[in-house]
Tab-separated table of C-alpha atoms and ligand atoms in Angstrom:
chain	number	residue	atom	x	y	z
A	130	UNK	CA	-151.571	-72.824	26.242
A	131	UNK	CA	-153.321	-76.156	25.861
A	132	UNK	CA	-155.795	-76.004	22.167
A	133	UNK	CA	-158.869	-76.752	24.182
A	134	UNK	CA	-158.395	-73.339	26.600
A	135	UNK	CA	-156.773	-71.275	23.922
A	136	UNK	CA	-158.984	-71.698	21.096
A	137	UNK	CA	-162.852	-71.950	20.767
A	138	UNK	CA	-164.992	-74.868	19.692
A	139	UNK	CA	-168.305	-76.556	20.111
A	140	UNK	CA	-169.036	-78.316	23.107
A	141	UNK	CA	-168.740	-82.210	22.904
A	142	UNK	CA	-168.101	-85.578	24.810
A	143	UNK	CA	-164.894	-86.186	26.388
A	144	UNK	CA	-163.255	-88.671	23.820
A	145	UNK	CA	-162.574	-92.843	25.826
A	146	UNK	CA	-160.746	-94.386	22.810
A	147	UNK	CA	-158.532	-97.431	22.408
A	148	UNK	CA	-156.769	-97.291	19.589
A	149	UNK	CA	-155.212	-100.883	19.234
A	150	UNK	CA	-151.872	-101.595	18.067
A	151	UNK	CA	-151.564	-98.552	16.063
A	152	UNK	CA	-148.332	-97.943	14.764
A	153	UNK	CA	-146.978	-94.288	16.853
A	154	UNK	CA	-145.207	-91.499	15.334
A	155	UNK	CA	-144.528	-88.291	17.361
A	156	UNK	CA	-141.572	-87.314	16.166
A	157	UNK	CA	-140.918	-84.311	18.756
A	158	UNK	CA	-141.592	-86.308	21.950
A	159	UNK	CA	-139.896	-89.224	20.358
A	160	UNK	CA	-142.308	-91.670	20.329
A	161	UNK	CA	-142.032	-94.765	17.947
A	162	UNK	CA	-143.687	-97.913	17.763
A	163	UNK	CA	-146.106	-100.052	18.049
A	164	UNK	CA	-148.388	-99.515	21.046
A	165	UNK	CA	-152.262	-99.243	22.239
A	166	UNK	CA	-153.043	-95.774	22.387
A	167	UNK	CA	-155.685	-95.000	25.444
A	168	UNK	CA	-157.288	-92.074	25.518
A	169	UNK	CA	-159.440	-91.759	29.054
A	170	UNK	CA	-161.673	-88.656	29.290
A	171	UNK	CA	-160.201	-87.000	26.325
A	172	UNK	CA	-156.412	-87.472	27.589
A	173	UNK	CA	-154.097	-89.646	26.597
A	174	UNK	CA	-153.892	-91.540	29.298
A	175	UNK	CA	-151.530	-94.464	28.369
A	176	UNK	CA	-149.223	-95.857	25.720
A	177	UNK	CA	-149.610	-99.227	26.524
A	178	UNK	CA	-147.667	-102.628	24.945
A	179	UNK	CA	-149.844	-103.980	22.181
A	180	UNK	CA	-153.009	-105.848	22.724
A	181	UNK	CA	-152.558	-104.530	26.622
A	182	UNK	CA	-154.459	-101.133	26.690
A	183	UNK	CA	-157.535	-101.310	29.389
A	184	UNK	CA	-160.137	-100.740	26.879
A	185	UNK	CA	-162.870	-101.293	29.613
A	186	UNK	CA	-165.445	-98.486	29.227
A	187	UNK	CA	-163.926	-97.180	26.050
A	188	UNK	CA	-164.565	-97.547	21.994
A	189	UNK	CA	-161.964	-99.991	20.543
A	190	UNK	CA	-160.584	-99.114	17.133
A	191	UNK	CA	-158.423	-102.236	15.442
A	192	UNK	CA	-155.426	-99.728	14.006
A	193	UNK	CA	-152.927	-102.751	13.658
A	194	UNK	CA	-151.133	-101.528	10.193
A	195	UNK	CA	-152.515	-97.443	10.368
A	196	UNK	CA	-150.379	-94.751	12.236
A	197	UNK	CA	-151.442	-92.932	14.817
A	198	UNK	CA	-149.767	-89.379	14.654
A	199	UNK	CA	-149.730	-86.088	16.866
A	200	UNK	CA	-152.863	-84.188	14.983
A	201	UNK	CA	-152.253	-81.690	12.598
A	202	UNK	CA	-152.678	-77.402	13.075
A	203	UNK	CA	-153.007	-75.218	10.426
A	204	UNK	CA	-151.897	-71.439	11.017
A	205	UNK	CA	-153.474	-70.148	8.036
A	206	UNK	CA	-157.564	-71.074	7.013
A	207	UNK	CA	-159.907	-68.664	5.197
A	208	UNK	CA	-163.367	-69.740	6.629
A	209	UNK	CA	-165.310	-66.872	4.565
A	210	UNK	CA	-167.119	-65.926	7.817
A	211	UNK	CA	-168.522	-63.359	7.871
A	212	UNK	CA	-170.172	-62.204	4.762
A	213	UNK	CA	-168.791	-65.108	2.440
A	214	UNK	CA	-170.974	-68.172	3.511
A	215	UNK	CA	-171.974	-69.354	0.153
A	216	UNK	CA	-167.806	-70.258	0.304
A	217	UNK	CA	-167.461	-71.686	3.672
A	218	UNK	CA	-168.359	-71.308	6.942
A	219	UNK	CA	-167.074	-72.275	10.764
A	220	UNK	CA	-169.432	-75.237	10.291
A	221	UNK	CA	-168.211	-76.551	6.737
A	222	UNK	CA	-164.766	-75.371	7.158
A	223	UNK	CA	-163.897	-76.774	10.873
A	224	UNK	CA	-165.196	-80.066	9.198
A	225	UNK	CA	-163.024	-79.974	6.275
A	226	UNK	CA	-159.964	-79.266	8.708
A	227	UNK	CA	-161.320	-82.383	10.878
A	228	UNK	CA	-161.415	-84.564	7.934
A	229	UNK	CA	-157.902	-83.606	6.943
A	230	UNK	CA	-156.850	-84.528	10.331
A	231	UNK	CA	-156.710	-81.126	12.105
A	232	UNK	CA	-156.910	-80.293	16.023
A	233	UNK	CA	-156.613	-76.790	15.506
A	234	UNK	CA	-156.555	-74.314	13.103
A	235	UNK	CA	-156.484	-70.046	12.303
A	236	UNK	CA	-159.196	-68.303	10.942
A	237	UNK	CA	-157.963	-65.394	8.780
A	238	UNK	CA	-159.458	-61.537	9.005
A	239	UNK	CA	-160.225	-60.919	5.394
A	240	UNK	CA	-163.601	-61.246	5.787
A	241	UNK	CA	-166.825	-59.010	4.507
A	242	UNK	CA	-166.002	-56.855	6.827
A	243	UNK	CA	-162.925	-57.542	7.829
A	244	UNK	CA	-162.439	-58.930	11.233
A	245	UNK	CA	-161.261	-55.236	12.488
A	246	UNK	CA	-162.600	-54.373	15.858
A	247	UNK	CA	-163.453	-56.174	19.280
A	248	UNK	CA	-166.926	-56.764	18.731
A	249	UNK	CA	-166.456	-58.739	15.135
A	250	UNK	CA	-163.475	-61.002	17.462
A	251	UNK	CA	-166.381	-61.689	20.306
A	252	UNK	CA	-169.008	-62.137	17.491
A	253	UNK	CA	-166.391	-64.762	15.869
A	254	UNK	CA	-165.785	-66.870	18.834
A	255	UNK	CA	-169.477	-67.326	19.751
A	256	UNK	CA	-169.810	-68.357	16.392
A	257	UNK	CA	-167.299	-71.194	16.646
A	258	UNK	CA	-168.418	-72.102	20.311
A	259	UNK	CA	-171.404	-72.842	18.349
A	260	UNK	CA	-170.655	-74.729	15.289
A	261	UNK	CA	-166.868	-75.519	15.336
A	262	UNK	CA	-166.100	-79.035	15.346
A	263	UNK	CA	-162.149	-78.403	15.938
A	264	UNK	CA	-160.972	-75.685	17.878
A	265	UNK	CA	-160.571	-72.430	16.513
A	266	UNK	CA	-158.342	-69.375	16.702
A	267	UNK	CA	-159.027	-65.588	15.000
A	268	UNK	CA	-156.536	-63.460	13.440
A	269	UNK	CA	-157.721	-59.862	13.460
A	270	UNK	CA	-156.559	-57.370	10.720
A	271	UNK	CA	-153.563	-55.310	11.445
A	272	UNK	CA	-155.135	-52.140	9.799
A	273	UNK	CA	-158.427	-50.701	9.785
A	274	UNK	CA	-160.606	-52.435	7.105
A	275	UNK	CA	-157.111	-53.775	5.493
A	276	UNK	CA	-157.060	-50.593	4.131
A	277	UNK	CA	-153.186	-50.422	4.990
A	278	UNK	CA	-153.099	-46.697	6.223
A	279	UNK	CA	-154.505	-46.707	9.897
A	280	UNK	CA	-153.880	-49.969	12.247
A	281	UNK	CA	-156.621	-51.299	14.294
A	282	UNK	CA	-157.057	-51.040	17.986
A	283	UNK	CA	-154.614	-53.806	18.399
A	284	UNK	CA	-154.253	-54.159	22.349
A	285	UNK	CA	-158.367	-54.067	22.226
A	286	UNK	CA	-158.423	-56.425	19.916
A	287	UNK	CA	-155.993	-58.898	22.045
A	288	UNK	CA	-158.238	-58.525	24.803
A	289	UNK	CA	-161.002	-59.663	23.081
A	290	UNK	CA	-159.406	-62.993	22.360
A	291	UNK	CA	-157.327	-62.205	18.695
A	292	UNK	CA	-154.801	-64.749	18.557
A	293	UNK	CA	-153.261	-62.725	16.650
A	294	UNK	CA	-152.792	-60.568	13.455
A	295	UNK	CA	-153.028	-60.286	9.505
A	296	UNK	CA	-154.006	-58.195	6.750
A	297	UNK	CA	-153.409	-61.653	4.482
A	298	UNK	CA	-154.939	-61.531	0.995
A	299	UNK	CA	-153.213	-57.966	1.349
A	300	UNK	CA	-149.923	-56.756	1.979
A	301	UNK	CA	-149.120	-53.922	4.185
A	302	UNK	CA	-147.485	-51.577	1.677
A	303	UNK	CA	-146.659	-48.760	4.023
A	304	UNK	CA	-143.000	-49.316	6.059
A	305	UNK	CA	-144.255	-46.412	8.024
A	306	UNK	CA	-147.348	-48.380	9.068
A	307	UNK	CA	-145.513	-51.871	9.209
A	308	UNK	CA	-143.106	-50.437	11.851
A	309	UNK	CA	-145.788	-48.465	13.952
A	310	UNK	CA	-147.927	-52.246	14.078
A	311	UNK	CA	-144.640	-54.187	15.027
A	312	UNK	CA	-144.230	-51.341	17.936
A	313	UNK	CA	-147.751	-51.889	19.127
A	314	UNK	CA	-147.066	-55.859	18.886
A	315	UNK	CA	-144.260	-55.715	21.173
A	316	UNK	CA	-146.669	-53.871	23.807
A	317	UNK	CA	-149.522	-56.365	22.957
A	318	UNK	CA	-148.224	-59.268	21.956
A	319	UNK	CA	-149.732	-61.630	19.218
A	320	UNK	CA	-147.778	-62.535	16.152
A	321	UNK	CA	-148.260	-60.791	13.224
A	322	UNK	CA	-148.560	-62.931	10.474
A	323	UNK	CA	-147.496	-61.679	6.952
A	324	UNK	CA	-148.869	-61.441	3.435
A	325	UNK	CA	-145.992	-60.791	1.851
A	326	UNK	CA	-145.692	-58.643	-1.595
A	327	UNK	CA	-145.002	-55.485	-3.200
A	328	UNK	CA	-148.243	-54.252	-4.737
A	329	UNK	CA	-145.846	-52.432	-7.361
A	330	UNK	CA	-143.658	-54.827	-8.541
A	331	UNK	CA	-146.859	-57.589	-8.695
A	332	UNK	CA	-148.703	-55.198	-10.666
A	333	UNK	CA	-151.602	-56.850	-12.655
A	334	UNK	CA	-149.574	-60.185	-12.727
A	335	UNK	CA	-151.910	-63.809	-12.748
A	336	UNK	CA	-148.913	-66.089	-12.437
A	337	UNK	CA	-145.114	-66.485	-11.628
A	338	UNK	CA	-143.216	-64.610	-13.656
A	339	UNK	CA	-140.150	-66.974	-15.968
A	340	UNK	CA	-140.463	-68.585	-19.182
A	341	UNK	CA	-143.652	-70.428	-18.592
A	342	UNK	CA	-145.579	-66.904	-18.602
A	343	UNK	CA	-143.686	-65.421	-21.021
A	344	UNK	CA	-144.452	-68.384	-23.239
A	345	UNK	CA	-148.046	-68.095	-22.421
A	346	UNK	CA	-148.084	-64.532	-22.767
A	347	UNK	CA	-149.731	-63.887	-19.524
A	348	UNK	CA	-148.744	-60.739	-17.063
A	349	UNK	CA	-145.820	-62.066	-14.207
A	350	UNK	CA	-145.492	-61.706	-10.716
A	351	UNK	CA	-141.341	-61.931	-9.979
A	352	UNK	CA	-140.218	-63.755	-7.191
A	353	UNK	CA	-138.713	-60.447	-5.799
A	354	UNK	CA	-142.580	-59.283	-5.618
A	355	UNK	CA	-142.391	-61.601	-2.112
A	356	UNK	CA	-138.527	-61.505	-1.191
A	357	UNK	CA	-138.050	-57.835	-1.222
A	358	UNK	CA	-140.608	-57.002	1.529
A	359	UNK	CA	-139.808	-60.210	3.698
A	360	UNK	CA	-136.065	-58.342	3.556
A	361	UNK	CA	-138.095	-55.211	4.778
A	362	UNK	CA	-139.726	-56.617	7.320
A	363	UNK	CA	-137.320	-58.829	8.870
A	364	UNK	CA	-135.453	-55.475	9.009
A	365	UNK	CA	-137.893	-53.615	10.979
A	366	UNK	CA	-138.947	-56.757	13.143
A	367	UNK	CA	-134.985	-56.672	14.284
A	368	UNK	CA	-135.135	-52.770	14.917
A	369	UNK	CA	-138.214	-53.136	16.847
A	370	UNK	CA	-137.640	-56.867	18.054
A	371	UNK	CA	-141.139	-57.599	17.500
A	372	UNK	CA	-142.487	-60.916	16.445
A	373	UNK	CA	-143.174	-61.821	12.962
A	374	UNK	CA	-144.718	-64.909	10.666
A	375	UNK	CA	-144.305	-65.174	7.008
A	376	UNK	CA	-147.154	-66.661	5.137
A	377	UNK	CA	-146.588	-69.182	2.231
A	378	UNK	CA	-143.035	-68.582	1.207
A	379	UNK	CA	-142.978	-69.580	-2.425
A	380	UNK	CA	-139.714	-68.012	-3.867
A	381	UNK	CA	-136.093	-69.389	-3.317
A	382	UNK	CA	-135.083	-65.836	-2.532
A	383	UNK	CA	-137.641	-65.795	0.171
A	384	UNK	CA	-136.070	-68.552	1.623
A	385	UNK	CA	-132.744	-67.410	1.976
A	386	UNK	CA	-133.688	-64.070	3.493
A	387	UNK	CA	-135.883	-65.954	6.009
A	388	UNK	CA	-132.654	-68.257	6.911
A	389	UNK	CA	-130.777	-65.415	7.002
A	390	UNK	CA	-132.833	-63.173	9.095
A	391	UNK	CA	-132.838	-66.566	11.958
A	392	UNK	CA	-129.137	-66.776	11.459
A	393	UNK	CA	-128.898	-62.992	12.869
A	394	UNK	CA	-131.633	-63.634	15.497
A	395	UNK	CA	-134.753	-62.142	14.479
A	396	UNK	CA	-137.755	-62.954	16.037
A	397	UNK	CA	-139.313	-64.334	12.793
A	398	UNK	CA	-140.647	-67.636	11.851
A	399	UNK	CA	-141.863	-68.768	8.470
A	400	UNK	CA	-144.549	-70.796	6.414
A	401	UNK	CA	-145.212	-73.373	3.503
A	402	UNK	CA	-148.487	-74.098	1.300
A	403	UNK	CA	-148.516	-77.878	-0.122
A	404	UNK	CA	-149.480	-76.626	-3.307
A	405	UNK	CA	-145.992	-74.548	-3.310
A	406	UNK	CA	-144.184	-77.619	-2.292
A	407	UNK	CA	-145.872	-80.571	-5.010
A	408	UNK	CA	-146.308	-78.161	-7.833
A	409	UNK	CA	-144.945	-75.829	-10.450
A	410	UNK	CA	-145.668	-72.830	-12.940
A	411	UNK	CA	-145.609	-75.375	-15.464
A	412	UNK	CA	-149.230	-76.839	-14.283
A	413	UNK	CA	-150.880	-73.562	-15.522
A	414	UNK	CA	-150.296	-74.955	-18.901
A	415	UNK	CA	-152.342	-77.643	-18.039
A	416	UNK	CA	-156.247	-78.098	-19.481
A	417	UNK	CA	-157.433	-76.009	-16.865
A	418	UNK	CA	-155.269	-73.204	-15.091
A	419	UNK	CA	-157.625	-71.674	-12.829
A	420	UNK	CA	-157.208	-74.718	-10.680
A	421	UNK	CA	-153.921	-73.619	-10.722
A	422	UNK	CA	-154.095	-69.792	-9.483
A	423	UNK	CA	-153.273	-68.508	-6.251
A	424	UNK	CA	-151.366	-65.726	-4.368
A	425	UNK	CA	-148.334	-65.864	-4.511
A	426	UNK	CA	-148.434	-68.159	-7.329
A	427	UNK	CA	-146.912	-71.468	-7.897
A	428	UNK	CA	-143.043	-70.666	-9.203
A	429	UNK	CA	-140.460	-72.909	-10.402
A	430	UNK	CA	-138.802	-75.979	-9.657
A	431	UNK	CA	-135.564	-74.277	-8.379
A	432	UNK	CA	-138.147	-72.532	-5.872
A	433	UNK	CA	-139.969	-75.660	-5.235
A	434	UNK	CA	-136.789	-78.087	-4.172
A	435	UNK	CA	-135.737	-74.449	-2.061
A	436	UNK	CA	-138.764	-74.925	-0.153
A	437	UNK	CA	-138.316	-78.553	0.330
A	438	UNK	CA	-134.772	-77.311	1.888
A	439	UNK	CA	-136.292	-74.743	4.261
A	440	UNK	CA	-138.666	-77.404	5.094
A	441	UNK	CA	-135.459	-79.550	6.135
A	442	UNK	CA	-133.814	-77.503	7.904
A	443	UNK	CA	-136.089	-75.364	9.672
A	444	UNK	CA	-136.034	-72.517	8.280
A	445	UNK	CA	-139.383	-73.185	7.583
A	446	UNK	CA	-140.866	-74.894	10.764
A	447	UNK	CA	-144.362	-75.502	9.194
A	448	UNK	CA	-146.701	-75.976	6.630
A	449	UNK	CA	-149.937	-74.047	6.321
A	450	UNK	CA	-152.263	-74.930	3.961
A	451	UNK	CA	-154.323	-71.579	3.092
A	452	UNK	CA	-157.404	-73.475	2.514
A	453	UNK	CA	-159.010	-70.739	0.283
A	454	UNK	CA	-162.887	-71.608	-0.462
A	455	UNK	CA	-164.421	-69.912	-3.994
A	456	UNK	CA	-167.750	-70.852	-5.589
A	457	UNK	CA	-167.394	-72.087	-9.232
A	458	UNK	CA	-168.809	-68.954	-10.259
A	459	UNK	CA	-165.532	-67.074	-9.290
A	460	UNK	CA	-163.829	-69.702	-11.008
A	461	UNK	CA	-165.354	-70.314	-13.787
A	462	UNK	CA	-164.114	-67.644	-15.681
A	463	UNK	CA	-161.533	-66.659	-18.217
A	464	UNK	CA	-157.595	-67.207	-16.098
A	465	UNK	CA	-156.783	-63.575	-15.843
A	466	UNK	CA	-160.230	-62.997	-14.266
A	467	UNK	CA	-160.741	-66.120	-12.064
A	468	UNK	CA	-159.859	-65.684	-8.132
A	469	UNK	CA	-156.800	-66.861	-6.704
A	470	UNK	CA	-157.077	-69.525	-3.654
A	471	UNK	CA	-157.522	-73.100	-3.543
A	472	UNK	CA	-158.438	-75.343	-0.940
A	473	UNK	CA	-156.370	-77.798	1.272
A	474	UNK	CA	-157.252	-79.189	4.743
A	475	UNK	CA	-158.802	-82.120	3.549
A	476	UNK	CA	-155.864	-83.233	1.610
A	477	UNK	CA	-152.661	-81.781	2.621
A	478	UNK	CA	-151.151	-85.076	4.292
A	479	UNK	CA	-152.412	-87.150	1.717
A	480	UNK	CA	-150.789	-84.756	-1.046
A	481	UNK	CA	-147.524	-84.241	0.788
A	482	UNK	CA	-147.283	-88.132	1.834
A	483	UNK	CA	-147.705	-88.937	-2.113
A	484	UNK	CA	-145.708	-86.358	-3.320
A	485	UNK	CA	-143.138	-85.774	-0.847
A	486	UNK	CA	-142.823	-88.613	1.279
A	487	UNK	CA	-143.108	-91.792	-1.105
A	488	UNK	CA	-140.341	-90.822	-3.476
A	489	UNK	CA	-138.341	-89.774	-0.922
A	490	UNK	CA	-137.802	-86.149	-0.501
A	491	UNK	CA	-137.916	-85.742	2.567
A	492	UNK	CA	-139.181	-88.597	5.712
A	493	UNK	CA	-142.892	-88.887	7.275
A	494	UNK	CA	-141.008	-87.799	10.699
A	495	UNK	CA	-140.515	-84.519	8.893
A	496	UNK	CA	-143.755	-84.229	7.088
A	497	UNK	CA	-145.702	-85.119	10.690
A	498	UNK	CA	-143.545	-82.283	12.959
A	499	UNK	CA	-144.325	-79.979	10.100
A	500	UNK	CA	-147.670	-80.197	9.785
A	501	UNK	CA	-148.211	-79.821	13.798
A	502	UNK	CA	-145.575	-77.004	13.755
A	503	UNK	CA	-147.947	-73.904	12.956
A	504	UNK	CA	-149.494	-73.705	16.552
A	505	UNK	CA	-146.130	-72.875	18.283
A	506	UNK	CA	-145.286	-69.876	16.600
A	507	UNK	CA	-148.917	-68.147	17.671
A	508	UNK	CA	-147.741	-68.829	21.058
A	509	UNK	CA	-150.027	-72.535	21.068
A	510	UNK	CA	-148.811	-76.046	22.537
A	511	UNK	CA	-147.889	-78.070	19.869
A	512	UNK	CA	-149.996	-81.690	19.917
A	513	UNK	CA	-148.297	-83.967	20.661
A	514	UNK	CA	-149.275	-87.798	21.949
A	515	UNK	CA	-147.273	-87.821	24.933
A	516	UNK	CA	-149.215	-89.579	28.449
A	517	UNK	CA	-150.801	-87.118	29.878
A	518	UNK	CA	-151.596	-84.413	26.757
A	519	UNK	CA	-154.455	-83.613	25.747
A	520	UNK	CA	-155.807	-86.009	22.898
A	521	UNK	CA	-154.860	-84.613	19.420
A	522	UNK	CA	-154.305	-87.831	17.049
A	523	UNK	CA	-154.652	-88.287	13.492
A	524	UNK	CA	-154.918	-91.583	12.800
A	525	UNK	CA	-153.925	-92.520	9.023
A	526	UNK	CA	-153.634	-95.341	6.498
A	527	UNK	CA	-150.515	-94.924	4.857
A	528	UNK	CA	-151.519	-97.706	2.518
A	529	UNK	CA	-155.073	-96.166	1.216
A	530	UNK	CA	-155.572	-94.577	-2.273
A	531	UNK	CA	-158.338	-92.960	-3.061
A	532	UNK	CA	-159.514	-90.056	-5.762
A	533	UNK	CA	-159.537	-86.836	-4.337
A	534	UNK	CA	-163.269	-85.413	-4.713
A	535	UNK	CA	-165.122	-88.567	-5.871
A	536	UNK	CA	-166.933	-88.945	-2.756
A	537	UNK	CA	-167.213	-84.656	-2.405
A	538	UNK	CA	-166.306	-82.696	0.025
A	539	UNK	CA	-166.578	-81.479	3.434
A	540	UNK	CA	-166.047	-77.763	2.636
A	541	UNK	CA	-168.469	-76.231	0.902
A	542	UNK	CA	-166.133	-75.402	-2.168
A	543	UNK	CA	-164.636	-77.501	-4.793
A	544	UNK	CA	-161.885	-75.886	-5.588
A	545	UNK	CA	-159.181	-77.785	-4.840
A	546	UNK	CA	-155.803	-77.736	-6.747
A	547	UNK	CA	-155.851	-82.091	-6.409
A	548	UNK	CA	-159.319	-82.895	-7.063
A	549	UNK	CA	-159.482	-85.543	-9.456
A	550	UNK	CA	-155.676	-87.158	-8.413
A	551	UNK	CA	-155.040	-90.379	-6.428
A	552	UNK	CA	-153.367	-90.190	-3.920
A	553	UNK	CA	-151.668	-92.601	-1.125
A	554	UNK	CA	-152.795	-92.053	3.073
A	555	UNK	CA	-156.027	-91.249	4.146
A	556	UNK	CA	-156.980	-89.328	7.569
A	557	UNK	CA	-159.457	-92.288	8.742
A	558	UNK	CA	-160.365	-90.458	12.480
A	559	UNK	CA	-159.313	-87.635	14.187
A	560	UNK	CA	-159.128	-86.251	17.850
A	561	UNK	CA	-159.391	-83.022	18.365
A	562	UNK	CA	-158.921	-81.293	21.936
A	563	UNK	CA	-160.280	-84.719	23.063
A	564	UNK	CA	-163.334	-85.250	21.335
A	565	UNK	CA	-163.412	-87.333	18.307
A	566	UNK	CA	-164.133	-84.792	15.600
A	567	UNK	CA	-163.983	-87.010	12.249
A	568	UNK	CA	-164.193	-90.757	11.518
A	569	UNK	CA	-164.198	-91.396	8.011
A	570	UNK	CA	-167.713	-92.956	6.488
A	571	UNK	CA	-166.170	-96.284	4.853
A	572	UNK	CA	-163.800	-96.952	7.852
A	573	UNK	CA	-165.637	-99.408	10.117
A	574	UNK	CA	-164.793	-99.267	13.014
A	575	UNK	CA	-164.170	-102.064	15.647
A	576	UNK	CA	-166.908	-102.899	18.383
A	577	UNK	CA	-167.313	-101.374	21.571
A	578	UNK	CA	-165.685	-102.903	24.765
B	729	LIG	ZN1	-151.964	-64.613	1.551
């Protein structure tokens, strides 16, 4: 299903765009080179020879030197609403995702209350018809108030328009209750996307558990913490061939049981965080750790370059950034204390193309499928800039630096684990379901046909 009928978002103009020359990437479709992308009534219309597009009618945009890329969708956003707007909201949060060059993103159920029954779903999507400037899915919880004992009224809760479902921020402890929700899955469909984590074995850990914490005497959460229960539930998704999604795989272990559990032909597919794939346990020794917490927490470099390798070869067919809004008051607190989360739409490609792409780990073909790969696994079409899709394009400057929080921020928190870093590529406009949802202030843009 195309973003635009899938997903909700606010109403807006039909997007006539001509974006000249612009140097096109879309991997998938296998598109690349230099053309005039023409967007007509919020389609792409055309990929026309450069300096050719009929830009009659439409708003010209000089992109000779940027790239113009299939937007990005992110299967895995916490926008706070309801009951946590002082973090985010549809409003501040859809805008974030636009400036990060998002078309479409997930909305996750651990909420205050959670997102647990019909009514909160409906109440949800009327809420992003009004203020979402990118389209917008919901996940709804998988048990009643992520309480982990009794699951929701998941066929209901499809009907009302859940794309889907999660207990994330949680784990569901219970195999008893996993296997009874993967049952009702296969009746209802919807993935079920997966927190995953053994409450036990975490314990009252803050960080990865290796040398680092040991030498910083702080509690540990082992890798196994994540690894075992991915093993679990791969098990029971192949008993009950039901459809699963893991959430921000950060062990190596993790990703050897996911690539294991493809290998055998579970129904399974998996996710990364960019703060899992730049960064290390090491960078909670740095000045300031709490910029550095999160669930699960960053591990080591083994785990990192593992990552990189799922990333590579699929095992791992996209990146998620679990953009996780807190005020500075639940940050500014002693490490053990302060919340785990940190943000990410608005600089996830920037981050990966500086960290990942420039010395060379892996290519910006890779990075781009990746970062469009979260919609097909929740059963979206992925964006792509083919004639004839709908418009979802990202349109970048490979070649821009810039500070990361100097000019603020479009979400409403500040907590993100790059502010104050300079980083190379810049989202400078995006399209999202056809509409132009971002242009960036300090781009000027080229004059109207
Ligand atoms: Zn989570």
């Amino acid at each position: 299903m195309s973003l635009a009928d899938a997903l909700d978002m606010r109403p807006g103009e039909d997007a006539n765009v001509v974006l000249r020359r612009a140097s096109v990437l879309d991997p998938v479709a296998g598109i690349e080179g230099v053309h005039d992308v023409v967007v007509r009534d919020g389609r792409i219309a055309e990929l026309a020879a450069p300096g050719e597009g009929e830009a009659e009618g439409a708003e010209l945009v000089e992109a000779e030197g940027l790239h113009a890329f299939p937007a990005f969708f992110d299967p895995h956003v916490h926008l706070r609403a309801p009951g946590q707007e002082h973090k985010e909201d549809v409003e501040t949060g859809t805008r974030a995702a636009a400036a990060g060059g998002y078309c479409g993103i997930l909305a996750m159920a651990n909420t205050e209350p959670p997102v647990s029954t019909a009514a909160d779903v409906v109440a949800l999507r009327e809420l992003a018809r009004a203020d979402a400037s990118v389209p917008v899915g919901f996940l709804a919880t998988v048990t009643r108030e992520m309480a982990g004992e009794e699951l929701t009224e998941m066929v209901e809760l499809r009907e009302a328009g859940a794309l889907g479902f999660s207990d994330d921020g949680l784990p569901i402890a219970s195999a008893r209750v996993m296997r009874r929700a993967l049952q009702y899955q296969r009746l209802c469909g919807g993935t079920i996307a997966l927190h995953e984590e053994d409450p036990e074995l975490s314990g009252d850990g803050v960080m990865h558990e290796g040398p680092v914490s040991a030498a910083l005497g702080l509690a540990g959460i082992p890798s196994v913490s994540e690894s075992t229960t991915i093993a679990r539930d791969a098990a029971l998704a192949a008993y009950e061939d039901a459809r699963i999604h893991v959430q921000h795989l950060s062990a190596a272990e993790s990703v050897e049981i996911v690539r294991a559990a493809k290998a055998a032909g579970v129904r399974i597919s998996a996710e990364a965080s960019p703060h899992h794939l730049c960064l290390t346990d090491e960078a909670v020794r740095s000045l300031d750790p709490r910029r550095f917490k999160m669930n699960p927490p960053l591990r080591s470099e083994a785990d990192r370059q593992a990552l990189i390798a799922g990333l590579r070869d699929g095992t791992i067919e996209c990146i998620a950034t679990d953009h996780a809004p807190h005020s500075s008051e639940e940050k500014d607190v002693p490490f053990e204390q302060a919340a785990m989360g940190v943000t990410g739409l608005e600089t996830a490609f920037a981050a990966l193309h500086t960290e990942l792409v420039l010395p060379g780990a892996i290519g910006l073909e890779l990075l781009v499928e990746r970062l469009a790969g979260g919609a097909a696994p929740f059963g979206l079409d992925r964006p792509t800039l083919a004639p004839g899709a709908e418009a979802n394009v990202a349109l970048c400057d490979l070649a821009a630096e810039w500070t990361v929080g100097e000019d603020g921020y479009e979400s409403r928190s500040q907590n993100s684990w790059c502010a104050g870093r300079t980083l190379t590529g810049r989202v400078l406009m995006t399209l999202a379901a056809g509409r132009v949802a971002f242009r960036l202030r300090s781009f000027s843009l080229g004059v109207a046909a």
